[in-house]
Amino acid sequence: MTIDCDRKVLPEAVSRPVALEPCLTTPAGFEAIATLTRRRRIMLVLNVATWAMVMLWACAVLSSGGWTWVDGAVLICLGLAAPWPVLGFWNAAIGLWQLGGRRDPEIVPPLERDTHVPITVKTAVVMTLRNEDPARALRRLKIVKDSLDRTGEGAQFSYFVLSDTDRPEIARREEDAIALWRANDADRERIVYRRRDHNLGFKAGNVRDFATTAGRDFELMLPLDADSLMTGAAILDLVRIMQRHPKLGILQSLVVGTPTASAFARIFQFGMRLGMRTYTMGQAWWVGDCGPFWGHNAVVRIVPFVEHCRLPMLGGRPPFGGQILSHDQVEAALMRKGGFEVRVLPVEIGSYEDNPPNAAAFAERDTRWCHGNLQYLKLIGLKGLEPVSRYQLAWAVLMFIGVPAWIVLFGLLPFVAADAETVPDFPVGSAVALSLTLLAMNLAPKLSAALNVMLTPGEVGRFGGGARFVLGAGLELLFSVFLSAATSLRTMLFMIGLLFGRSNGWTTQLRDSGELPWAEAASRFWPHALFGLILSFAFAIFAPHVLFWSLPLAFCFLAAIPFAVLTASPAVGDFLRRHGIAAIPEDITPPPEIRALQSTDGA
């Protein structure tokens, strides 16, 4: 007798009734449930123990002169802020271990690149638009189609442009661009344009409308954003895995940045390329079948998506009630609740997106994500969710709650230093060591990935060589410190605004690089400069003996305006590109799809 994981009796067992036994593997059969449970327990123990160690260490430092209200406030802030760097450290450590050659085989599903395995399922490639530059977006979608056609499997894919555009002039440009594309493509019947006359449910509602109508004719869909780009080979990798595993509901690709002329985006995506490499691999090791979904560059099984992933309407009034804004992780949780796995493929296979071109656009995107993630507070208790899916929602909330915790902690440091001055045997060395440990944990994903690159034969060459790689890594570490200061305070102020019912709304994202005028940078980042100035004065008044040592922290906030202007400068971007600084592999050896994009962009 044989029983499969769909709770169905296989043919050899149909002659007599049997008692069905619980399935011992995940729905798609990738791993034994016992294996995942063991990994999750290991991660829980490691994270809780490390967090507890940090808190006990902080207690030992803060209590050296007796407890004050400042010490208690600092400890609370640290307790809220520390879980994120702790998890990042352990994800990075496990990811580095996996990438170092001890990779468990089920972490990365086998890439079935054997061309003798035909594609037998129909897939809809879906690009959503809302007031975007249609020429820019469709340029990427055409490259995706051309790349798929070159694989010989292009007939299995159709292309849908789903517009929520509400600006008439942009809508006309969309219609004209689609008409021109269809007129010059022999596959015009597989190129479809549809524009809604409402924006109900935002992007998630747009995709769901498609899935419940025209999407019924397809087994899979591949959602793309207006800045998405994927190679045909990468798409076939994902589709073949989905084809082989019918209980796999969502397969998310690891998305990396495209080459860019923007200094900000170039440095940022260099760091993201490193940080995501070990972090995502480590996360996949224990998250398993309850993986992340980022809403694009992923293959989704349509029938279970329609049946299980309808987003609930949140109770209460906006900004926390009403329609769900950050839909992707909620859909992942609902898909897993419905009995289908959600997996990330934690290796680079040719999946790209553009990153914000300057600090202002990045901060704007961060506040949108913050708003959407905080709504998860109303969804954590949703009935029937897997524990890890529930944890994913909680963690998305904690990620942003930790931001104001850090800011308040920084604001309290002058008073902590003043109290320490009155304690003859205050453990200065221990306090410094704790600070450096927390900094190292925050940087662990990038540091571990840089180590992986340097230890992998030939990998440094893909980034332009040893000198350029080390220079780029050092520049990015410095950049990330300034970026954290430039965005964290803005996020905290945005969260305070949400408590009073204020929201910026979800506007069209800035895609292309260009100068950020000083006046605009000042209008966005003057609170950061003011905070840095107040911090410096507080140290000068209350703890002058550590004023010199506090200057690097204060300077990160004081320099927010020039940081934003400098990293948006086309001249700086051109300098970095000409000298190969912060280069990614696609800068050094661009694949055909990137070359096609660069030729049409004039890059």
PDB file of N, CA, C and O in Angstrom, residues 30-31 50 64 90 92-93 114 131 136 153 155 244 305 361 373 385 424 435 477 523 528 565 586 591:
ATOM      1  N   PHE A  30       9.040  18.184  -0.871  1.00  0.00           N
ATOM      2  CA  PHE A  30      10.441  18.608  -0.876  1.00  0.00           C
ATOM      3  C   PHE A  30      11.202  18.100   0.344  1.00  0.00           C
ATOM      4  O   PHE A  30      12.355  17.723   0.258  1.00  0.00           O
ATOM      5  N   GLU A  31      10.546  18.160   1.523  1.00  0.00           N
ATOM      6  CA  GLU A  31      11.241  17.832   2.756  1.00  0.00           C
ATOM      7  C   GLU A  31      10.327  17.037   3.678  1.00  0.00           C
ATOM      8  O   GLU A  31       9.091  17.140   3.593  1.00  0.00           O
ATOM      9  N   THR A  50      20.412  34.254  21.530  1.00  0.00           N
ATOM     10  CA  THR A  50      21.245  35.407  21.180  1.00  0.00           C
ATOM     11  C   THR A  50      20.602  36.697  21.644  1.00  0.00           C
ATOM     12  O   THR A  50      21.275  37.589  22.188  1.00  0.00           O
ATOM     13  N   SER A  64      25.028  49.159  36.056  1.00  0.00           N
ATOM     14  CA  SER A  64      26.280  49.304  36.816  1.00  0.00           C
ATOM     15  C   SER A  64      26.215  50.424  37.835  1.00  0.00           C
ATOM     16  O   SER A  64      26.889  50.371  38.870  1.00  0.00           O
ATOM     17  N   TRP A  90      21.865  35.194  12.037  1.00  0.00           N
ATOM     18  CA  TRP A  90      21.765  33.738  11.935  1.00  0.00           C
ATOM     19  C   TRP A  90      21.344  33.277  10.549  1.00  0.00           C
ATOM     20  O   TRP A  90      21.805  32.240  10.075  1.00  0.00           O
ATOM     21  N   ALA A  92      22.270  34.782   7.843  1.00  0.00           N
ATOM     22  CA  ALA A  92      23.507  34.929   7.076  1.00  0.00           C
ATOM     23  C   ALA A  92      24.493  33.816   7.400  1.00  0.00           C
ATOM     24  O   ALA A  92      25.156  33.277   6.499  1.00  0.00           O
ATOM     25  N   ALA A  93      24.603  33.465   8.679  1.00  0.00           N
ATOM     26  CA  ALA A  93      25.546  32.408   9.074  1.00  0.00           C
ATOM     27  C   ALA A  93      25.154  31.067   8.447  1.00  0.00           C
ATOM     28  O   ALA A  93      26.004  30.342   7.907  1.00  0.00           O
ATOM     29  N   ASP A 114      17.196  20.647 -18.829  1.00  0.00           N
ATOM     30  CA  ASP A 114      17.234  19.679 -19.917  1.00  0.00           C
ATOM     31  C   ASP A 114      16.167  20.069 -20.943  1.00  0.00           C
ATOM     32  O   ASP A 114      14.966  20.029 -20.658  1.00  0.00           O
ATOM     33  N   ASN A 131      -0.096  54.475 -14.291  1.00  0.00           N
ATOM     34  CA  ASN A 131       0.499  55.785 -14.562  1.00  0.00           C
ATOM     35  C   ASN A 131       2.013  55.711 -14.728  1.00  0.00           C
ATOM     36  O   ASN A 131       2.741  56.623 -14.330  1.00  0.00           O
ATOM     37  N   ARG A 136       8.749  52.625 -21.483  1.00  0.00           N
ATOM     38  CA  ARG A 136       9.785  52.050 -20.617  1.00  0.00           C
ATOM     39  C   ARG A 136       9.385  50.661 -20.142  1.00  0.00           C
ATOM     40  O   ARG A 136      10.188  49.727 -20.134  1.00  0.00           O
ATOM     41  N   GLU A 153      10.261  27.659 -26.599  1.00  0.00           N
ATOM     42  CA  GLU A 153       9.053  27.340 -25.832  1.00  0.00           C
ATOM     43  C   GLU A 153       8.095  28.519 -25.778  1.00  0.00           C
ATOM     44  O   GLU A 153       7.138  28.520 -24.998  1.00  0.00           O
ATOM     45  N   ALA A 155       5.637  29.541 -27.506  1.00  0.00           N
ATOM     46  CA  ALA A 155       4.213  29.349 -27.789  1.00  0.00           C
ATOM     47  C   ALA A 155       3.405  29.029 -26.546  1.00  0.00           C
ATOM     48  O   ALA A 155       2.168  29.147 -26.553  1.00  0.00           O
ATOM     49  N   ARG A 244       6.615  20.211 -12.450  1.00  0.00           N
ATOM     50  CA  ARG A 244       6.978  18.935 -11.831  1.00  0.00           C
ATOM     51  C   ARG A 244       6.301  18.743 -10.472  1.00  0.00           C
ATOM     52  O   ARG A 244       6.061  17.608 -10.046  1.00  0.00           O
ATOM     53  N   PHE A 305      -4.633  30.043  -6.314  1.00  0.00           N
ATOM     54  CA  PHE A 305      -4.569  31.472  -6.026  1.00  0.00           C
ATOM     55  C   PHE A 305      -5.974  32.051  -5.968  1.00  0.00           C
ATOM     56  O   PHE A 305      -6.311  32.815  -5.048  1.00  0.00           O
ATOM     57  N   ALA A 361      13.453  58.821  -3.259  1.00  0.00           N
ATOM     58  CA  ALA A 361      12.569  57.788  -3.795  1.00  0.00           C
ATOM     59  C   ALA A 361      12.620  56.532  -2.934  1.00  0.00           C
ATOM     60  O   ALA A 361      11.597  55.865  -2.728  1.00  0.00           O
ATOM     61  N   ASN A 373       2.856  47.019   5.792  1.00  0.00           N
ATOM     62  CA  ASN A 373       3.242  45.990   6.759  1.00  0.00           C
ATOM     63  C   ASN A 373       2.559  46.176   8.111  1.00  0.00           C
ATOM     64  O   ASN A 373       2.218  45.192   8.778  1.00  0.00           O
ATOM     65  N   LEU A 385      -3.808  29.804   9.741  1.00  0.00           N
ATOM     66  CA  LEU A 385      -2.478  30.047   9.180  1.00  0.00           C
ATOM     67  C   LEU A 385      -1.464  29.090   9.795  1.00  0.00           C
ATOM     68  O   LEU A 385      -1.558  28.727  10.971  1.00  0.00           O
ATOM     69  N   PRO A 424      31.929  55.555  38.908  1.00  0.00           N
ATOM     70  CA  PRO A 424      33.397  55.426  38.814  1.00  0.00           C
ATOM     71  C   PRO A 424      33.863  54.206  38.031  1.00  0.00           C
ATOM     72  O   PRO A 424      34.845  54.269  37.291  1.00  0.00           O
ATOM     73  N   SER A 435      28.039  47.624  21.524  1.00  0.00           N
ATOM     74  CA  SER A 435      27.678  48.440  20.361  1.00  0.00           C
ATOM     75  C   SER A 435      28.272  47.874  19.082  1.00  0.00           C
ATOM     76  O   SER A 435      27.595  47.793  18.039  1.00  0.00           O
ATOM     77  N   LEU A 477      29.342  49.605   2.543  1.00  0.00           N
ATOM     78  CA  LEU A 477      29.149  49.561   3.991  1.00  0.00           C
ATOM     79  C   LEU A 477      28.983  50.972   4.556  1.00  0.00           C
ATOM     80  O   LEU A 477      28.111  51.226   5.391  1.00  0.00           O
ATOM     81  N   SER A 523      14.028  69.808   1.689  1.00  0.00           N
ATOM     82  CA  SER A 523      12.624  69.727   2.109  1.00  0.00           C
ATOM     83  C   SER A 523      12.272  68.349   2.655  1.00  0.00           C
ATOM     84  O   SER A 523      11.355  68.212   3.469  1.00  0.00           O
ATOM     85  N   HIS A 528      16.257  65.248   9.600  1.00  0.00           N
ATOM     86  CA  HIS A 528      17.416  64.425   9.934  1.00  0.00           C
ATOM     87  C   HIS A 528      18.581  65.300  10.377  1.00  0.00           C
ATOM     88  O   HIS A 528      19.269  64.994  11.360  1.00  0.00           O
ATOM     89  N   VAL A 565      21.885  64.361  -2.115  1.00  0.00           N
ATOM     90  CA  VAL A 565      22.244  65.076  -3.351  1.00  0.00           C
ATOM     91  C   VAL A 565      23.417  64.402  -4.053  1.00  0.00           C
ATOM     92  O   VAL A 565      23.397  64.197  -5.269  1.00  0.00           O
ATOM     93  N   GLU A 586      26.419  41.674 -13.946  1.00  0.00           N
ATOM     94  CA  GLU A 586      25.795  42.091 -15.206  1.00  0.00           C
ATOM     95  C   GLU A 586      26.455  43.334 -15.785  1.00  0.00           C
ATOM     96  O   GLU A 586      26.289  43.632 -16.974  1.00  0.00           O
ATOM     97  N   PRO A 591      24.189  39.644 -19.766  1.00  0.00           N
ATOM     98  CA  PRO A 591      23.506  38.662 -20.616  1.00  0.00           C
ATOM     99  C   PRO A 591      22.780  39.376 -21.753  1.00  0.00           C
ATOM    100  O   PRO A 591      22.631  40.608 -21.729  1.00  0.00           O
TER     101      PRO A 591
END
